[in-house]
């Protein structure tokens, strides 16, 4: 079975190479350019999710440490905000370059703590590092506007200024890319940050900080605090409510996102929230089914189905339903008919790629984000019905449509209530387009110039009294 084959492709040799590559592992957090313990001296273990064995320990920080990190970022902001766009671009490009030199090392740590196959870790690394490269370029294109004034002898100037310290809270499923996508953008804008990585994957964040240090990112611009889940709420409160924080940038569950949104509201802080999805993957009769199923495999099983843009509901037109399901089944079930259980030969930390049909709308699996290697296929009759089913969710992140009918593609792009629509493709994220959702899937965009602008405030300055003699 494809998923299992990939997950077990790490043979003994590869494992030994992997272990040698873990030399960048850090066991301390990073505040104001120093590698530090928690003030309480507490630590917690980071586990290898394929074996549940510890691979390292990191400080278990609390609210006091969080405050220290925010203060450091606020101090660094005073100078970083006044660097030129060109300087920031150079620093980001150096960081990109040093990370690239350490591609294999970063990927090894990603695999060790996130449990994804090495090939997927390398894929995440390339994707994540492309954001540093892109934002190094974008840094030099954050421009303002001069617009016509409705009054004589007055001039309107619109500028973009960095909004301050950004609190960055990231999940475990893309431990490298979620950091570069946020930190590359905010640094380009002239902001500084405090990063709280997931308690499951703090090591990749510490490696990224270590490489940033080597690249000459000034002290205090990037701070990384690590905490166990028990301390996450106390740390999160400081990160959302400290007066020095200008923005909370979060990727994770809708549940936690709503808590942080509430906390940030009391200080009217800017939020950038990338929350859960419930992506429809809609297949019309005109689609090339072989190609569509290949894309379905990518959209569903990449990262073992643990991606917020992962296809969650396969909506297949009735005329091609049986054929689609047969091709889909054949492509994922070389050994097992349709999965549905643990891959016992590897213990209970691995689950088989699974295909379900006949799922009813009132079933839990239909409405909740699956976040695993389980594909659910349902039949539809008409375009309107497909749209009605697809939009019947409070989530609105990614959606996928397969059709060769141009008008239909255009109508779907317009009518789907999602922040992102992929026509005839199963993968859509890159540094150039804006990534983000509507409804309960989030606020704000990451990537593209919009992703940088998230971290700026617009300032309007009126120059008056410009008449001669005034
Ligand atoms: P996931 O299920 O993908 O781990 P979560 O939303 O639970 O998604 O977690 C994403 C990030 O949010 C992690 O870094 C986690 O530690 C953090 N987190 C969870 N609860 C809180 C909280 N109350 N305050 C701040 N951060 C939190």
Tab-separated table of C-alpha atoms and ligand atoms in Angstrom:
chain	number	residue	atom	x	y	z
A	1	UNK	CA	0.000	0.000	0.000
A	2	UNK	CA	1.426	3.370	-1.023
A	3	UNK	CA	1.290	5.063	2.343
A	4	UNK	CA	2.789	2.184	4.261
A	5	UNK	CA	5.451	1.609	1.640
A	6	UNK	CA	6.555	5.215	1.943
A	7	UNK	CA	6.466	5.249	5.721
A	8	UNK	CA	8.672	2.210	6.038
A	9	UNK	CA	11.107	3.085	3.311
A	10	UNK	CA	13.603	4.171	5.960
A	11	UNK	CA	15.897	1.154	6.131
A	12	UNK	CA	18.679	0.660	8.672
A	13	UNK	CA	21.314	2.445	6.603
A	14	UNK	CA	19.124	5.456	6.172
A	15	UNK	CA	18.413	5.419	9.886
A	16	UNK	CA	22.126	5.486	10.715
A	17	UNK	CA	22.700	8.369	8.298
A	18	UNK	CA	19.732	10.106	9.883
A	19	UNK	CA	21.208	9.781	13.349
A	20	UNK	CA	24.495	11.274	12.219
A	21	UNK	CA	22.528	14.230	10.847
A	22	UNK	CA	20.952	15.081	14.171
A	23	UNK	CA	24.036	17.030	15.288
A	24	UNK	CA	22.138	20.332	14.980
A	25	UNK	CA	19.769	19.242	17.749
A	26	UNK	CA	19.424	21.869	20.457
A	27	UNK	CA	18.192	21.324	23.992
A	28	UNK	CA	17.815	24.986	24.903
A	29	UNK	CA	15.444	27.738	23.858
A	30	UNK	CA	16.580	30.931	22.121
A	31	UNK	CA	15.938	34.364	23.644
A	32	UNK	CA	17.727	37.572	22.702
A	33	UNK	CA	20.509	35.686	20.937
A	34	UNK	CA	21.217	33.414	23.922
A	35	UNK	CA	20.544	29.672	24.233
A	36	UNK	CA	18.698	29.434	27.521
A	37	UNK	CA	16.883	27.143	29.963
A	38	UNK	CA	13.432	27.839	31.371
A	39	UNK	CA	13.704	30.075	34.425
A	40	UNK	CA	12.107	27.175	36.332
A	41	UNK	CA	14.777	24.829	34.883
A	42	UNK	CA	11.981	22.423	33.900
A	43	UNK	CA	12.284	20.400	30.686
A	44	UNK	CA	10.142	18.007	28.670
A	45	UNK	CA	10.977	15.196	26.255
A	46	UNK	CA	10.407	15.245	22.529
A	47	UNK	CA	9.339	11.837	21.230
A	48	UNK	CA	9.882	10.048	17.926
A	49	UNK	CA	6.241	9.439	16.932
A	50	UNK	CA	7.039	6.199	15.112
A	51	UNK	CA	8.523	4.556	18.220
A	52	UNK	CA	7.435	6.835	21.095
A	53	UNK	CA	11.098	6.922	22.199
A	54	UNK	CA	12.630	10.255	23.331
A	55	UNK	CA	14.953	11.984	20.878
A	56	UNK	CA	15.766	15.021	22.995
A	57	UNK	CA	14.634	17.370	25.749
A	58	UNK	CA	13.822	21.070	25.597
A	59	UNK	CA	12.985	23.715	28.225
A	60	UNK	CA	9.420	23.721	29.528
A	61	UNK	CA	8.878	27.464	29.603
A	62	UNK	CA	6.091	29.390	31.245
A	63	UNK	CA	4.599	32.881	31.265
A	64	UNK	CA	7.751	34.438	32.793
A	65	UNK	CA	9.921	33.140	29.956
A	66	UNK	CA	7.336	34.250	27.406
A	67	UNK	CA	7.421	37.769	28.821
A	68	UNK	CA	11.215	37.779	28.640
A	69	UNK	CA	11.090	36.758	24.997
A	70	UNK	CA	8.484	39.406	24.119
A	71	UNK	CA	10.608	42.065	25.828
A	72	UNK	CA	13.655	40.952	23.819
A	73	UNK	CA	11.682	41.094	20.577
A	74	UNK	CA	10.333	44.549	21.484
A	75	UNK	CA	13.850	45.840	22.136
A	76	UNK	CA	15.148	44.380	18.857
A	77	UNK	CA	12.218	45.924	16.978
A	78	UNK	CA	13.536	49.392	17.778
A	79	UNK	CA	16.504	48.837	15.483
A	80	UNK	CA	15.231	46.151	13.072
A	81	UNK	CA	12.316	48.352	12.018
A	82	UNK	CA	14.789	51.007	10.880
A	83	UNK	CA	16.966	48.735	8.769
A	84	UNK	CA	16.594	49.278	5.050
A	85	UNK	CA	14.527	46.888	2.990
A	86	UNK	CA	17.743	46.021	1.167
A	87	UNK	CA	19.488	44.999	4.417
A	88	UNK	CA	16.539	42.848	5.463
A	89	UNK	CA	16.510	41.251	2.054
A	90	UNK	CA	20.216	40.365	2.364
A	91	UNK	CA	19.746	38.840	5.820
A	92	UNK	CA	16.817	36.736	4.619
A	93	UNK	CA	18.746	35.556	1.599
A	94	UNK	CA	21.701	34.540	3.796
A	95	UNK	CA	19.326	32.614	6.055
A	96	UNK	CA	17.828	30.934	2.992
A	97	UNK	CA	21.324	29.988	1.771
A	98	UNK	CA	22.545	28.546	5.077
A	99	UNK	CA	19.350	26.547	5.463
A	100	UNK	CA	19.820	25.207	1.936
A	101	UNK	CA	23.324	24.019	2.830
A	102	UNK	CA	21.769	22.180	5.763
A	103	UNK	CA	18.868	20.701	3.798
A	104	UNK	CA	19.615	17.093	4.769
A	105	UNK	CA	20.232	17.975	8.411
A	106	UNK	CA	16.973	19.877	8.760
A	107	UNK	CA	15.047	17.108	6.990
A	108	UNK	CA	16.555	14.479	9.305
A	109	UNK	CA	15.342	16.372	12.365
A	110	UNK	CA	11.930	16.882	10.759
A	111	UNK	CA	11.606	13.162	10.183
A	112	UNK	CA	12.826	12.327	13.674
A	113	UNK	CA	10.296	14.499	15.500
A	114	UNK	CA	7.356	14.733	13.061
A	115	UNK	CA	7.540	11.096	11.913
A	116	UNK	CA	7.124	11.865	8.229
A	117	UNK	CA	9.137	9.923	5.644
A	118	UNK	CA	12.469	11.487	4.728
A	119	UNK	CA	11.265	12.168	1.168
A	120	UNK	CA	8.342	14.200	2.548
A	121	UNK	CA	10.629	16.044	4.975
A	122	UNK	CA	12.868	17.036	2.083
A	123	UNK	CA	9.743	18.156	0.222
A	124	UNK	CA	8.622	20.242	3.187
A	125	UNK	CA	12.104	21.700	3.499
A	126	UNK	CA	12.176	22.818	-0.158
A	127	UNK	CA	8.672	24.235	0.098
A	128	UNK	CA	9.476	26.023	3.377
A	129	UNK	CA	12.812	27.375	2.271
A	130	UNK	CA	11.262	28.789	-0.899
A	131	UNK	CA	9.373	31.207	1.380
A	132	UNK	CA	12.648	32.619	2.748
A	133	UNK	CA	13.890	33.125	-0.799
A	134	UNK	CA	10.621	34.694	-1.908
A	135	UNK	CA	10.385	37.059	1.079
A	136	UNK	CA	14.020	38.110	0.578
A	137	UNK	CA	12.832	39.448	-2.777
A	138	UNK	CA	9.493	40.762	-1.511
A	139	UNK	CA	11.201	42.781	1.248
A	140	UNK	CA	12.301	45.258	-1.389
A	141	UNK	CA	8.830	45.772	-2.807
A	142	UNK	CA	6.812	46.911	0.177
A	143	UNK	CA	5.775	50.245	-1.165
A	144	UNK	CA	3.340	52.969	-0.272
A	145	UNK	CA	1.140	55.161	-2.435
A	146	UNK	CA	0.685	58.813	-3.204
A	147	UNK	CA	-2.941	59.428	-4.146
A	148	UNK	CA	-4.612	62.518	-5.524
A	149	UNK	CA	-5.776	64.924	-2.923
A	150	UNK	CA	-9.354	66.300	-3.018
A	151	UNK	CA	-7.995	69.596	-1.631
A	152	UNK	CA	-5.664	72.140	-3.229
A	153	UNK	CA	-2.187	72.513	-1.722
A	154	UNK	CA	-2.380	69.279	0.191
A	155	UNK	CA	-0.711	65.950	-0.439
A	156	UNK	CA	-1.817	62.501	0.718
A	157	UNK	CA	0.940	60.037	1.516
A	158	UNK	CA	0.206	56.387	2.335
A	159	UNK	CA	3.019	54.312	3.812
A	160	UNK	CA	3.294	50.816	5.263
A	161	UNK	CA	5.047	50.411	8.578
A	162	UNK	CA	5.999	47.221	10.441
A	163	UNK	CA	3.429	46.571	13.157
A	164	UNK	CA	5.839	45.449	15.894
A	165	UNK	CA	6.371	42.166	17.707
A	166	UNK	CA	4.577	39.181	16.186
A	167	UNK	CA	3.693	36.148	18.303
A	168	UNK	CA	4.067	33.067	16.129
A	169	UNK	CA	2.370	29.845	17.269
A	170	UNK	CA	2.815	26.826	15.003
A	171	UNK	CA	1.547	23.220	14.728
A	172	UNK	CA	3.402	19.909	14.376
A	173	UNK	CA	2.418	18.879	10.840
A	174	UNK	CA	4.747	21.262	8.952
A	175	UNK	CA	7.273	22.285	11.621
A	176	UNK	CA	9.683	24.012	9.221
A	177	UNK	CA	7.431	25.532	6.563
A	178	UNK	CA	4.971	27.066	9.033
A	179	UNK	CA	7.866	28.981	10.590
A	180	UNK	CA	9.522	30.205	7.389
A	181	UNK	CA	6.157	31.194	5.900
A	182	UNK	CA	5.420	33.462	8.860
A	183	UNK	CA	8.874	34.575	9.992
A	184	UNK	CA	10.196	35.265	6.480
A	185	UNK	CA	7.216	37.544	5.849
A	186	UNK	CA	7.279	39.398	9.153
A	187	UNK	CA	11.038	39.962	9.003
A	188	UNK	CA	10.722	41.304	5.458
A	189	UNK	CA	8.141	43.770	6.766
A	190	UNK	CA	10.505	44.918	9.545
A	191	UNK	CA	8.883	43.095	12.465
A	192	UNK	CA	10.478	40.885	15.125
A	193	UNK	CA	8.976	37.762	16.685
A	194	UNK	CA	8.565	35.218	19.429
A	195	UNK	CA	7.942	31.706	18.135
A	196	UNK	CA	6.205	29.021	20.171
A	197	UNK	CA	6.463	25.808	18.177
A	198	UNK	CA	4.276	22.811	18.864
A	199	UNK	CA	5.319	20.776	21.903
A	200	UNK	CA	5.521	17.785	19.518
A	201	UNK	CA	8.007	19.404	17.131
A	202	UNK	CA	10.106	22.088	18.856
A	203	UNK	CA	13.460	20.808	17.544
A	204	UNK	CA	13.000	21.947	13.936
A	205	UNK	CA	12.158	25.454	15.173
A	206	UNK	CA	15.338	25.521	17.251
A	207	UNK	CA	17.376	24.396	14.237
A	208	UNK	CA	15.823	27.146	12.120
A	209	UNK	CA	16.784	29.680	14.818
A	210	UNK	CA	20.297	28.259	14.998
A	211	UNK	CA	20.713	28.677	11.240
A	212	UNK	CA	19.245	32.191	11.442
A	213	UNK	CA	21.874	33.018	14.059
A	214	UNK	CA	24.584	31.736	11.710
A	215	UNK	CA	23.091	33.858	8.922
A	216	UNK	CA	23.536	36.985	11.027
A	217	UNK	CA	19.922	37.642	12.005
A	218	UNK	CA	20.427	40.190	14.815
A	219	UNK	CA	19.744	39.073	18.375
A	220	UNK	CA	16.161	39.460	19.522
A	221	UNK	CA	14.690	39.516	16.007
A	222	UNK	CA	13.829	35.812	16.293
A	223	UNK	CA	13.156	34.258	19.699
A	224	UNK	CA	12.009	30.679	20.207
A	225	UNK	CA	10.340	29.570	23.424
A	226	UNK	CA	9.444	25.931	23.978
A	227	UNK	CA	6.712	24.733	26.300
A	228	UNK	CA	4.785	21.595	27.097
A	229	UNK	CA	1.044	21.441	26.377
A	230	UNK	CA	0.416	22.067	30.093
A	231	UNK	CA	2.095	25.478	29.839
A	232	UNK	CA	0.737	26.363	26.387
A	233	UNK	CA	-2.267	28.305	27.706
A	234	UNK	CA	-0.180	30.448	30.114
A	235	UNK	CA	2.438	31.125	27.443
A	236	UNK	CA	-0.283	31.794	24.865
A	237	UNK	CA	-1.942	34.358	27.127
A	238	UNK	CA	1.256	36.417	27.312
A	239	UNK	CA	1.823	36.031	23.591
A	240	UNK	CA	-1.678	37.324	22.845
A	241	UNK	CA	-2.000	39.996	25.493
A	242	UNK	CA	1.376	41.548	26.268
A	243	UNK	CA	1.144	45.234	25.317
A	244	UNK	CA	4.334	44.907	23.245
A	245	UNK	CA	2.761	42.336	20.930
A	246	UNK	CA	1.255	43.779	17.746
A	247	UNK	CA	0.004	40.631	16.045
A	248	UNK	CA	-0.724	36.983	16.757
A	249	UNK	CA	0.059	34.697	13.839
A	250	UNK	CA	-1.274	31.206	14.419
A	251	UNK	CA	-1.611	28.006	12.439
A	252	UNK	CA	-3.448	25.147	14.100
A	253	UNK	CA	-6.880	23.916	15.049
A	254	UNK	CA	-9.988	26.064	14.759
A	255	UNK	CA	-10.632	25.312	18.440
A	256	UNK	CA	-7.362	26.835	19.678
A	257	UNK	CA	-7.512	29.582	17.042
A	258	UNK	CA	-10.794	30.817	18.505
A	259	UNK	CA	-9.264	30.922	22.010
A	260	UNK	CA	-6.327	33.006	20.772
A	261	UNK	CA	-8.636	35.279	18.749
A	262	UNK	CA	-10.579	35.943	21.951
A	263	UNK	CA	-7.433	36.684	23.940
A	264	UNK	CA	-6.088	39.012	21.263
A	265	UNK	CA	-9.411	40.882	21.094
A	266	UNK	CA	-8.952	42.507	24.496
A	267	UNK	CA	-5.974	44.443	23.163
A	268	UNK	CA	-7.453	44.845	19.659
A	269	UNK	CA	-4.380	43.044	18.299
A	270	UNK	CA	-3.976	42.075	14.683
A	271	UNK	CA	-4.483	38.350	14.106
A	272	UNK	CA	-3.419	36.086	11.249
A	273	UNK	CA	-5.169	32.750	11.686
A	274	UNK	CA	-4.726	29.672	9.516
A	275	UNK	CA	-7.204	27.163	10.905
A	276	UNK	CA	-8.793	23.881	9.918
A	277	UNK	CA	-10.223	23.035	6.516
A	278	UNK	CA	-12.840	20.672	5.098
A	279	UNK	CA	-11.775	20.647	1.477
A	280	UNK	CA	-14.158	19.315	-1.184
A	281	UNK	CA	-12.545	17.547	-4.138
A	282	UNK	CA	-15.156	17.726	-6.918
A	283	UNK	CA	-14.943	15.549	-10.007
A	284	UNK	CA	-17.134	16.237	-13.062
A	285	UNK	CA	-17.639	13.743	-15.914
A	286	UNK	CA	-15.368	15.669	-18.302
A	287	UNK	CA	-12.328	15.131	-16.064
A	288	UNK	CA	-9.485	12.816	-17.068
A	289	UNK	CA	-10.020	10.197	-14.363
A	290	UNK	CA	-6.537	8.631	-14.293
A	291	UNK	CA	-4.953	12.067	-13.884
A	292	UNK	CA	-7.618	13.131	-11.389
A	293	UNK	CA	-6.976	10.100	-9.183
A	294	UNK	CA	-3.224	10.799	-9.194
A	295	UNK	CA	-4.029	14.300	-7.978
A	296	UNK	CA	-6.470	12.840	-5.447
A	297	UNK	CA	-3.672	10.742	-3.983
A	298	UNK	CA	-1.545	13.857	-3.529
A	299	UNK	CA	-4.400	15.941	-2.155
A	300	UNK	CA	-5.467	13.222	0.288
A	301	UNK	CA	-2.433	11.179	1.343
A	302	UNK	CA	0.397	13.714	1.302
A	303	UNK	CA	1.716	14.099	4.869
A	304	UNK	CA	-0.430	11.049	5.745
A	305	UNK	CA	-3.521	13.205	5.251
A	306	UNK	CA	-2.401	15.578	7.998
A	307	UNK	CA	-2.585	18.883	6.146
A	308	UNK	CA	-5.188	21.626	6.554
A	309	UNK	CA	-5.604	21.790	2.767
A	310	UNK	CA	-5.949	18.001	2.492
A	311	UNK	CA	-8.945	16.794	0.473
A	312	UNK	CA	-11.600	15.899	3.042
A	313	UNK	CA	-14.694	15.121	0.939
A	314	UNK	CA	-14.538	13.533	-2.498
A	315	UNK	CA	-17.680	14.596	-4.408
A	316	UNK	CA	-17.923	12.573	-7.600
A	317	UNK	CA	-20.515	12.970	-10.353
A	318	UNK	CA	-22.791	9.912	-10.547
A	319	UNK	CA	-21.762	9.072	-14.139
A	320	UNK	CA	-18.101	8.552	-13.181
A	321	UNK	CA	-18.471	7.563	-9.536
A	322	UNK	CA	-17.906	3.808	-9.899
A	323	UNK	CA	-14.996	4.229	-12.284
A	324	UNK	CA	-13.357	6.843	-10.036
A	325	UNK	CA	-13.703	4.674	-6.935
A	326	UNK	CA	-12.297	1.634	-8.766
A	327	UNK	CA	-9.247	3.520	-10.039
A	328	UNK	CA	-8.778	5.183	-6.624
A	329	UNK	CA	-9.014	1.835	-4.826
A	330	UNK	CA	-6.580	0.187	-7.205
A	331	UNK	CA	-4.055	2.973	-6.772
A	332	UNK	CA	-4.038	2.933	-2.938
A	333	UNK	CA	-4.852	-0.705	-2.076
A	334	UNK	CA	-2.225	-2.974	-3.538
A	335	UNK	CA	-2.529	-5.328	-0.573
A	336	UNK	CA	-5.524	-4.447	1.519
A	337	UNK	CA	-8.986	-3.944	-0.023
A	338	UNK	CA	-9.854	-0.665	1.628
A	339	UNK	CA	-7.776	-0.320	4.804
A	340	UNK	CA	-9.678	0.832	7.876
A	341	UNK	CA	-7.282	-0.393	10.556
A	342	UNK	CA	-3.826	-0.022	12.052
A	343	UNK	CA	-0.979	-1.365	9.920
A	344	UNK	CA	-0.315	-3.952	12.630
A	345	UNK	CA	3.052	-5.060	11.308
A	346	UNK	CA	4.345	-1.618	12.355
A	347	UNK	CA	2.485	-1.291	15.659
A	348	UNK	CA	-0.286	1.166	16.435
A	349	UNK	CA	1.508	4.318	15.302
A	350	UNK	CA	0.736	3.664	11.613
A	351	UNK	CA	-2.673	3.626	9.943
A	352	UNK	CA	-3.584	2.108	6.609
A	353	UNK	CA	-4.608	4.254	3.660
A	354	UNK	CA	-8.390	3.878	3.666
A	355	UNK	CA	-11.216	4.508	1.214
A	356	UNK	CA	-14.839	4.817	2.376
A	357	UNK	CA	-17.950	5.044	0.203
A	358	UNK	CA	-21.621	5.379	1.116
A	359	UNK	CA	-20.926	7.992	3.782
A	360	UNK	CA	-24.013	9.981	4.841
A	361	UNK	CA	-23.997	13.745	5.596
A	362	UNK	CA	-25.036	13.171	9.228
A	363	UNK	CA	-21.973	11.048	9.924
A	364	UNK	CA	-19.154	12.633	11.915
A	365	UNK	CA	-16.516	11.757	9.325
A	366	UNK	CA	-18.417	13.828	6.769
A	367	UNK	CA	-18.404	17.105	8.654
A	368	UNK	CA	-15.195	16.983	10.680
A	369	UNK	CA	-11.684	17.488	9.446
A	370	UNK	CA	-10.324	13.951	9.033
A	371	UNK	CA	-6.609	14.856	9.230
A	372	UNK	CA	-5.566	11.317	8.393
A	373	UNK	CA	-5.163	8.911	5.470
A	374	UNK	CA	-8.889	8.224	5.084
A	375	UNK	CA	-10.693	9.220	1.860
A	376	UNK	CA	-14.484	9.610	1.800
A	377	UNK	CA	-16.312	9.448	-1.577
A	378	UNK	CA	-19.886	10.657	-2.176
A	379	UNK	CA	-22.004	10.869	-5.335
A	380	UNK	CA	-23.651	13.984	-6.807
A	381	UNK	CA	-25.949	14.547	-9.802
A	382	UNK	CA	-25.656	18.193	-10.814
A	383	UNK	CA	-23.267	21.133	-10.588
A	384	UNK	CA	-25.656	22.950	-8.249
A	385	UNK	CA	-25.831	19.946	-5.976
A	386	UNK	CA	-22.022	19.654	-5.889
A	387	UNK	CA	-21.774	23.319	-4.937
A	388	UNK	CA	-24.460	23.023	-2.293
A	389	UNK	CA	-22.716	20.055	-0.649
A	390	UNK	CA	-19.245	21.585	-0.981
A	391	UNK	CA	-20.265	24.922	0.565
A	392	UNK	CA	-22.292	23.342	3.361
A	393	UNK	CA	-19.551	23.731	5.946
A	394	UNK	CA	-18.249	26.417	8.271
A	395	UNK	CA	-14.771	25.781	6.906
A	396	UNK	CA	-13.509	27.552	3.807
A	397	UNK	CA	-9.847	26.864	3.204
A	398	UNK	CA	-8.951	24.817	0.090
A	399	UNK	CA	-11.142	23.222	-2.582
A	400	UNK	CA	-10.402	21.167	-5.691
A	401	UNK	CA	-12.349	20.854	-8.937
A	402	UNK	CA	-11.699	18.541	-11.874
A	403	UNK	CA	-13.394	19.469	-15.145
A	404	UNK	CA	-12.480	20.236	-18.734
A	405	UNK	CA	-15.486	22.517	-19.175
A	406	UNK	CA	-14.084	26.053	-19.070
A	407	UNK	CA	-17.354	27.718	-18.152
A	408	UNK	CA	-17.895	25.207	-15.384
A	409	UNK	CA	-14.362	25.791	-14.065
A	410	UNK	CA	-15.018	29.515	-13.991
A	411	UNK	CA	-18.399	29.124	-12.274
A	412	UNK	CA	-16.922	26.830	-9.634
A	413	UNK	CA	-14.055	29.238	-8.984
A	414	UNK	CA	-16.581	32.022	-8.425
A	415	UNK	CA	-19.176	30.103	-6.404
A	416	UNK	CA	-17.048	27.950	-4.097
A	417	UNK	CA	-16.937	29.566	-0.660
A	418	UNK	CA	-13.283	28.827	-0.082
A	419	UNK	CA	-10.160	30.982	0.130
A	420	UNK	CA	-8.407	28.760	-2.402
A	421	UNK	CA	-9.693	26.871	-5.456
A	422	UNK	CA	-7.494	24.476	-7.440
A	423	UNK	CA	-8.838	23.702	-10.906
A	424	UNK	CA	-7.465	20.374	-12.153
A	425	UNK	CA	-4.736	20.104	-9.519
A	426	UNK	CA	-4.264	18.408	-6.161
A	427	UNK	CA	-1.504	20.660	-4.822
A	428	UNK	CA	-1.813	24.438	-4.715
A	429	UNK	CA	0.500	26.064	-2.201
A	430	UNK	CA	3.676	27.976	-3.085
A	431	UNK	CA	5.290	31.231	-1.907
A	432	UNK	CA	3.835	33.293	-4.777
A	433	UNK	CA	0.042	32.894	-4.283
A	434	UNK	CA	-1.827	33.970	-1.124
A	435	UNK	CA	-2.655	31.041	1.178
A	436	UNK	CA	-5.616	31.369	3.518
A	437	UNK	CA	-9.226	30.684	4.268
A	438	UNK	CA	-12.618	32.292	4.788
A	439	UNK	CA	-15.433	31.517	7.278
A	440	UNK	CA	-14.000	29.636	10.280
A	441	UNK	CA	-10.849	28.642	8.405
A	442	UNK	CA	-9.116	31.842	9.302
A	443	UNK	CA	-8.242	35.455	8.817
A	444	UNK	CA	-5.424	36.847	6.718
A	445	UNK	CA	-3.162	35.434	4.045
A	446	UNK	CA	0.311	33.905	4.002
A	447	UNK	CA	2.709	33.961	1.074
A	448	UNK	CA	2.602	36.496	-1.790
A	449	UNK	CA	2.908	40.212	-1.166
A	450	UNK	CA	-0.348	40.029	0.797
A	451	UNK	CA	1.408	37.751	3.294
A	452	UNK	CA	3.978	40.456	4.002
A	453	UNK	CA	1.385	43.199	4.159
A	454	UNK	CA	-0.323	41.292	6.986
A	455	UNK	CA	2.556	42.430	9.177
A	456	UNK	CA	2.316	46.112	8.316
A	457	UNK	CA	0.113	48.966	9.405
A	458	UNK	CA	-1.088	51.422	6.810
A	459	UNK	CA	-0.287	54.998	7.754
A	460	UNK	CA	-1.965	57.973	6.129
A	461	UNK	CA	-0.074	61.249	6.395
A	462	UNK	CA	-1.628	64.479	5.189
A	463	UNK	CA	0.817	67.162	4.151
A	464	UNK	CA	-1.073	70.408	4.323
A	465	UNK	CA	-0.128	74.059	4.079
A	466	UNK	CA	1.808	73.540	0.861
A	467	UNK	CA	0.695	76.778	-0.786
A	468	UNK	CA	3.413	79.295	-1.573
A	469	UNK	CA	3.867	81.754	1.214
A	470	UNK	CA	2.285	79.598	3.940
B	1	LIG	P1	-2.778	20.501	16.514
B	1	LIG	O1	-3.945	19.630	16.846
B	1	LIG	O2	-2.430	20.576	15.091
B	1	LIG	O3	-1.610	20.322	17.449
B	1	LIG	P2	-3.496	22.787	18.025
B	1	LIG	O4	-4.350	23.933	17.629
B	1	LIG	O5	-3.953	21.940	19.153
B	1	LIG	O6	-3.304	21.970	16.712
B	1	LIG	O7	-2.030	23.306	18.376
B	1	LIG	C1	-1.336	24.189	17.542
B	1	LIG	C2	-0.396	25.039	18.383
B	1	LIG	O8	-1.170	25.752	19.348
B	1	LIG	C3	0.637	24.231	19.186
B	1	LIG	O9	1.848	24.970	19.179
B	1	LIG	C4	0.036	24.203	20.580
B	1	LIG	O10	0.982	24.059	21.607
B	1	LIG	C5	-0.587	25.572	20.640
B	1	LIG	N1	-1.631	25.740	21.644
B	1	LIG	C6	-2.567	24.849	22.030
B	1	LIG	N2	-3.366	25.397	22.979
B	1	LIG	C7	-2.925	26.661	23.181
B	1	LIG	C8	-3.318	27.760	24.010
B	1	LIG	N3	-4.366	27.668	24.847
B	1	LIG	N4	-2.614	28.905	23.923
B	1	LIG	C9	-1.577	29.016	23.084
B	1	LIG	N5	-1.158	28.040	22.278
B	1	LIG	C10	-1.810	26.879	22.319
